[in-house]
Amino acid sequence: MTRLWLQGEQVKVWNREGTPAGFNWQGETHHILGVCNCWRIHTRWWEPQHAIWREYWKVVTDVGLLCLIYEDLPSGGWFLSRVYD
Amino acid sequence: MQLHQPRTLPDEYAELHCHSYFSLLDGASSPEALVERAAALGYRSLALTDHDGLYGAVRFWQAAREYGIKPIFGAELTLADGQHLTLLAETQSGYANLCRLISAGQLAGQKGQPRLTLDTLAEHAQGLLCLSGCREGAVASSLLAKDKEGALSAAACLREVFADRFWIEMHRHYLPTDSQLNSELVALARRLDVSWVATNNVHYAERRGQRLHDVLTCIRHYATLPEALAAGLLHSNSELFLKSPQEMASLFADLPQAIRSTCQIAERCDVNLDFSKQQLPSFPIPEGHTALSYLQALCEKGLRHKFNPITSQAQTQLAHELAVIDHTGLAGYFLVVWDIVRFARSQGIRCQGRGSAANSLVAYLLDITPVDPLRHSLLFERFLSEGTHTMPDIDIDFAADRREEVIQYVYERYGQEHVAMVCNVVTYRARSALRDVAKALAFPADVIDRAAKALDTRSTASAAEQILHSDSLGVIDKPDTSPRREEGKAAHCRVSTQQHGVGSYAQPAVFRDEAEPGQSPSLPWQILSKLLADMDGVPRHLSIHVGGMLITAAPLVEIVPVERATMPGRVVVQWDKDSVEDAGLIKIDLLSLRTLDAIEEALHHIREQRGIDLDPAHLPLDDPTIYDMLQRADTIGCFQVESRAQAQMLPRLKPETFEDIIIEVALVRPGPIQGNMVHPYLRRRQGLEPVSYAHPALEPALAETLGVIIFQEQVIRVAVAIAGFHPAEADQLRRAMSRSRSQEAMAALRKRFVAGARSNGVDEEIAAEVFRQLAGFAEFGFCKSHAAAFALVAYHTLYLKLYFPAEFYCGLLNHQPMGFYIPEVLMSDAQRHGVPVLRPDVNRSRDACTLEPSVCHSQPSPCHSEPPICHSERSEESPRSKTMEILRYAQDDTLERSPLPLAIRLGLRYVHGLGEAFLERIAERRGEGPYRDLRDFCWRTRLPRPVVENLIRAGALDSFGQRRRDLLWALGGLEYQQEGLDIEVPLEPVVLPILSKAERLGWEYELLGMAPGEHVMQLYRPQLRRHGVLSSRELEEIGDGQTVCVAGWVVVRQRPPTAKGHVFITLEDEEGLINLIIRPDVYERYRSTLRNAPLLWAEGRLQCEGHAISVLVRRAAALRRKGEVIPQAYITPNRIR
């Protein structure tokens, strides 16, 4: 079952050579084994309250979770957007 | 020569797919901005690949040379099935093929939708490099549609056409599908044994260009941003900017070949756009002649014709000019121009050359230009000299009505392949930019409308500024949170404004004078402002340049692509006049000048009415009455000397000779005013300042302008005299000074100048001072020969106005719009000069204005016939009529002695809302005999009732002898069959009181724009007089510095950009004109009134200098129609003595 967080769950991410290597979410640590895809969205700049500039990473973790995390580029904060089943 | 950038970076990359804003409504940056950015990022080469065009190629080429970057020319072509393909020119012949392909695609499709077939592509593929294109290319789009076979076959096709000059193009734009697509592209490339190349499909120079790009996309699709987002029209991120070579290398770290390919490709390309060696098409020269010898023969014939006796000065000058022409190989060019002018004249089309060409004796002898350069000490070297690297430019003005015939002649003579019109790039101005951008930002329509109308400027940059200042635009931000927004819906934006005070698009109080100061505009307005600033110079569409024609020997399509113009059958090149000139191509400007039509018509009338065959070319230029006219600024209707600015200057400058007119034409322009040349000249002329020269060697060059540098020719003469420059060098100096204002450039020029001066024996200090003066004036100096050519036309119009006013004004009125004033002002001026202007009449008027014998009436009857300006009364006083008498006698003994008073009968076209079809019908059906009465008129013309009503109200049926109200009532009861409009006109209840003068004038103003013989201000005069308001005539009696009140009908409103926010308004009353000057702070206070009121009252201080009178306004109000015409607050006791 896919879980989606519209607002994004805040996570702490650490990088290795520019790509996310793992993240902490709800107290648990997940290591990232592989990156499936990466893309950027930059839109709705005309509504500064709702502007979106993010870099999305679709990743597989060490426990076999397929997740979508993103970095909010202006603030540098990371969020978990989706967990696929 | 420019230096190449040193190689400083290990990663090397060339951007091969890049759009400028010449990819209309798609690219967001100028070619220059892209080059500048590339240079800053360390690029060594850059390609420009706009959609189906090379519009920006020359500007790109210039910028690239300036920054030391190698330019690569290409385009993104649209194929017949709508797919895209990237092509780059490898060799010069590849470039020619590119032009051919673009032209073929443009001409095959409809305007704005070019289409190219693969077959045509194959025919002209030589010398071109092909990249498979973006996601809309055949290969990528097939892969995205899961059609691997289709992709393969498309790629194979292209490979076959381009052989080893074909690459698979790849992008990495951080899109989710990039990864998959690119690996499939690589696989495909391997299968075909084709290499791959990375590009970034650049659409803007820097990341922030995404905003403008999104807005342009919206404009292109007529959508708002939320709508475009919802429809998937916007690119989902901001990655289409010009990235640094390192970033590109890092993006494609796993495919280094993709990066290497870019450099390999870039190295192969070698194209330049210097077409100055192009030949003009060969001119059919008679047997036994060369171009030069034929030219010489024609000149010698002209010499005998124009110089009687032939002076040695003329002969020497001719020999000199022909030598230079020979040296620069331009004999053929002169012959081409001569031929065009010859043709025009043979067809009776009035024309004359203008511009720097009038400096040339050869041009004068060939009848191309009308001014004798020797007589007016003009300078050939301003037009042409040896060693010059720029093409001469000959501009010719033709009578506007008939210019088309001349253009047609050129096309026929040289062939469609060799002739095309130069294009004009129409860029966004303040209003159009605001409308389109605000619409994309989903501003409500009425808000946009008011904001656009409230703009005071044409420049987008100033508009951006204006919007930020809440006072000037009256935008008030209601303090509230921004409204809730639903995904993708634009409706909420509009909803929020309907609730007053809520939301960020609150109603701007654009016409409120009480805008609260200090409130900053809300966010949407700030975003709008920033975008407007970015819109500066952004092209909107192309149109045909007014008259620039390219004539080439080689087929045009090998030099520059052509496309359809909106005029059927016409093609236009994709370069504008600056690009054409920079590419070294020769163009001839065939311009139109309505004044020439008006003059031609006036001469025609003079011939018809008086039997006099006047040839203005033979007029002596020293008639004292004409100079008197000029000094009194009695110049309405006259070319170049009628404007408000001229009217203020003429009484101060007081022209006495033709040379003074030349100076007047050159001096009264924004440039010289800005360059602070006007005041020094005036002071010296008025004896308030001594005439001095920094060095005696300057005297020969500057004596004619009392030591002040005014003409461009003088800049050249000074450089020659002081610094010992060769004339060609001096012209280059002049050109360089007027263009580049950068510190380094000027410093370099000063060094050269001073060095030359020193070796010429001139003191260094003096040389530096002279250089300073030159630098100050070079930017604003005017071309004397151009001023001279124009001054001649001015003189002709003055002459006609003075001696043949009826014929002259008739000519003017039949060629509107033209000149500085609206037709109504011309009509009033005509009347003040003794030419009655008669109402349009269904029995006597034609479509255009005509001339009739004038009849004097003793009493005006309010509803009958013509107002009584008794011509003979006025003519007794004026010296003009005396001269007229003498003239007539001297010209033709058989003419009658008594003056022939003529009146102008306004044409039916002057009745507002009549329309050509109805107009023609009236004239046509009158053929059987004049209309006898209303019934006869209606039965024969069958015009729709509303139209007949308008004619009645305008007074066009006055000659039937009935009152207008009665006519209207009779019309109501008349049964007849109407032809033309399907509108039910209800019968109005009968109201029969006599028409008051106010009503009648009101009708006439509404339908004719004015009331012939009368003036709306007459209605107000009694009240105005009671309140001490002065008329234009009375103003002349008042002394300088007095406070006065004036009122009138607004006929001119000006806000010249050089006037620092000052506004100039001209009022007209029944006696003449009143000039108002309004300072910026006063303008702000009475903005709405000054912008909109048609009838204005103003109070201020009188400023007079001789005949130049103006009122420096302190207060203003709109005159009211009823009751107290001036608002109570402004009525003060009579201050005037």
mmCIF file of N, CA, C and O in Angstrom, chain B residues 868-897:
data_model
loop_
_atom_site.group_PDB
_atom_site.id
_atom_site.type_symbol
_atom_site.label_atom_id
_atom_site.label_comp_id
_atom_site.label_asym_id
_atom_site.label_seq_id
_atom_site.Cartn_x
_atom_site.Cartn_y
_atom_site.Cartn_z
ATOM 1 N N PRO B 868 -19.690 83.608 -42.023
ATOM 2 C CA PRO B 868 -19.238 84.750 -42.822
ATOM 3 C C PRO B 868 -17.862 85.228 -42.507
ATOM 4 O O PRO B 868 -17.729 86.210 -41.849
ATOM 5 N N ILE B 869 -16.859 84.565 -42.954
ATOM 6 C CA ILE B 869 -15.560 85.207 -42.802
ATOM 7 C C ILE B 869 -15.326 85.925 -44.107
ATOM 8 O O ILE B 869 -15.185 85.320 -45.159
ATOM 9 N N CYS B 870 -15.330 87.214 -44.014
ATOM 10 C CA CYS B 870 -15.276 87.996 -45.235
ATOM 11 C C CYS B 870 -13.846 88.069 -45.711
ATOM 12 O O CYS B 870 -12.998 88.721 -45.104
ATOM 13 N N HIS B 871 -13.584 87.405 -46.746
ATOM 14 C CA HIS B 871 -12.206 87.269 -47.210
ATOM 15 C C HIS B 871 -11.582 88.606 -47.562
ATOM 16 O O HIS B 871 -10.459 88.911 -47.191
ATOM 17 N N SER B 872 -12.335 89.402 -48.264
ATOM 18 C CA SER B 872 -11.727 90.649 -48.752
ATOM 19 C C SER B 872 -11.363 91.577 -47.616
ATOM 20 O O SER B 872 -10.393 92.301 -47.679
ATOM 21 N N GLU B 873 -12.136 91.547 -46.544
ATOM 22 C CA GLU B 873 -11.809 92.398 -45.398
ATOM 23 C C GLU B 873 -10.416 92.127 -44.896
ATOM 24 O O GLU B 873 -9.602 93.006 -44.726
ATOM 25 N N ARG B 874 -10.144 90.887 -44.648
ATOM 26 C CA ARG B 874 -8.831 90.543 -44.092
ATOM 27 C C ARG B 874 -7.736 90.816 -45.108
ATOM 28 O O ARG B 874 -6.659 91.244 -44.772
ATOM 29 N N SER B 875 -8.051 90.552 -46.333
ATOM 30 C CA SER B 875 -6.959 90.634 -47.293
ATOM 31 C C SER B 875 -6.469 92.058 -47.488
ATOM 32 O O SER B 875 -5.370 92.269 -47.961
ATOM 33 N N GLU B 876 -7.262 92.999 -47.060
ATOM 34 C CA GLU B 876 -6.782 94.375 -47.221
ATOM 35 C C GLU B 876 -5.596 94.648 -46.308
ATOM 36 O O GLU B 876 -4.683 95.358 -46.668
ATOM 37 N N GLU B 877 -5.657 94.091 -45.111
ATOM 38 C CA GLU B 877 -4.597 94.407 -44.162
ATOM 39 C C GLU B 877 -3.300 93.696 -44.478
ATOM 40 O O GLU B 877 -2.228 94.214 -44.255
ATOM 41 N N SER B 878 -3.384 92.497 -44.957
ATOM 42 C CA SER B 878 -2.153 91.721 -44.966
ATOM 43 C C SER B 878 -1.284 92.035 -46.177
ATOM 44 O O SER B 878 -1.778 92.187 -47.283
ATOM 45 N N PRO B 879 -0.001 92.136 -45.915
ATOM 46 C CA PRO B 879 0.932 92.368 -47.024
ATOM 47 C C PRO B 879 0.903 91.214 -48.005
ATOM 48 O O PRO B 879 1.243 91.348 -49.157
ATOM 49 N N ARG B 880 0.444 90.078 -47.489
ATOM 50 C CA ARG B 880 0.420 88.879 -48.311
ATOM 51 C C ARG B 880 -0.367 89.110 -49.584
ATOM 52 O O ARG B 880 0.040 88.750 -50.662
ATOM 53 N N SER B 881 -1.526 89.726 -49.414
ATOM 54 C CA SER B 881 -2.381 89.860 -50.583
ATOM 55 C C SER B 881 -1.740 90.763 -51.621
ATOM 56 O O SER B 881 -1.907 90.578 -52.813
ATOM 57 N N LYS B 882 -0.987 91.727 -51.107
ATOM 58 C CA LYS B 882 -0.295 92.604 -52.070
ATOM 59 C C LYS B 882 0.675 91.780 -52.895
ATOM 60 O O LYS B 882 0.728 91.887 -54.105
ATOM 61 N N THR B 883 1.430 90.965 -52.193
ATOM 62 C CA THR B 883 2.400 90.155 -52.916
ATOM 63 C C THR B 883 1.691 89.235 -53.888
ATOM 64 O O THR B 883 2.146 88.986 -54.981
ATOM 65 N N MET B 884 0.526 88.787 -53.459
ATOM 66 C CA MET B 884 -0.243 87.891 -54.306
ATOM 67 C C MET B 884 -0.582 88.587 -55.619
ATOM 68 O O MET B 884 -0.485 88.012 -56.673
ATOM 69 N N GLU B 885 -0.995 89.792 -55.469
ATOM 70 C CA GLU B 885 -1.339 90.566 -56.668
ATOM 71 C C GLU B 885 -0.156 90.679 -57.602
ATOM 72 O O GLU B 885 -0.234 90.403 -58.777
ATOM 73 N N ILE B 886 0.955 91.088 -57.011
ATOM 74 C CA ILE B 886 2.148 91.282 -57.831
ATOM 75 C C ILE B 886 2.519 89.980 -58.505
ATOM 76 O O ILE B 886 2.815 89.927 -59.687
ATOM 77 N N LEU B 887 2.483 88.952 -57.715
ATOM 78 C CA LEU B 887 2.867 87.637 -58.227
ATOM 79 C C LEU B 887 2.024 87.279 -59.434
ATOM 80 O O LEU B 887 2.511 86.840 -60.457
ATOM 81 N N ARG B 888 0.727 87.451 -59.256
ATOM 82 C CA ARG B 888 -0.159 87.011 -60.328
ATOM 83 C C ARG B 888 0.112 87.807 -61.589
ATOM 84 O O ARG B 888 0.097 87.277 -62.688
ATOM 85 N N TYR B 889 0.350 89.050 -61.385
ATOM 86 C CA TYR B 889 0.607 89.889 -62.550
ATOM 87 C C TYR B 889 1.912 89.465 -63.216
ATOM 88 O O TYR B 889 1.997 89.360 -64.429
ATOM 89 N N ALA B 890 2.927 89.244 -62.400
ATOM 90 C CA ALA B 890 4.227 88.917 -62.982
ATOM 91 C C ALA B 890 4.198 87.570 -63.678
ATOM 92 O O ALA B 890 4.846 87.370 -64.690
ATOM 93 N N GLN B 891 3.420 86.659 -63.133
ATOM 94 C CA GLN B 891 3.452 85.301 -63.690
ATOM 95 C C GLN B 891 2.697 85.219 -65.012
ATOM 96 O O GLN B 891 3.084 84.520 -65.913
ATOM 97 N N ASP B 892 1.576 85.878 -65.047
ATOM 98 C CA ASP B 892 0.751 85.649 -66.229
ATOM 99 C C ASP B 892 -0.087 86.890 -66.508
ATOM 100 O O ASP B 892 -1.004 87.201 -65.758
ATOM 101 N N ASP B 893 0.217 87.571 -67.534
ATOM 102 C CA ASP B 893 -0.465 88.840 -67.807
ATOM 103 C C ASP B 893 -1.956 88.687 -68.028
ATOM 104 O O ASP B 893 -2.713 89.600 -67.789
ATOM 105 N N THR B 894 -2.342 87.486 -68.467
ATOM 106 C CA THR B 894 -3.750 87.374 -68.823
ATOM 107 C C THR B 894 -4.676 87.213 -67.625
ATOM 108 O O THR B 894 -5.875 87.293 -67.771
ATOM 109 N N LEU B 895 -4.136 86.975 -66.458
ATOM 110 C CA LEU B 895 -5.001 86.741 -65.297
ATOM 111 C C LEU B 895 -5.676 88.007 -64.816
ATOM 112 O O LEU B 895 -5.164 89.097 -64.995
ATOM 113 N N GLU B 896 -6.810 87.794 -64.169
ATOM 114 C CA GLU B 896 -7.527 88.960 -63.642
ATOM 115 C C GLU B 896 -6.754 89.565 -62.486
ATOM 116 O O GLU B 896 -6.056 88.889 -61.780
ATOM 117 N N ARG B 897 -6.978 90.816 -62.265
ATOM 118 C CA ARG B 897 -6.301 91.524 -61.183
ATOM 119 C C ARG B 897 -6.887 91.165 -59.822
ATOM 120 O O ARG B 897 -6.191 91.063 -58.850
#
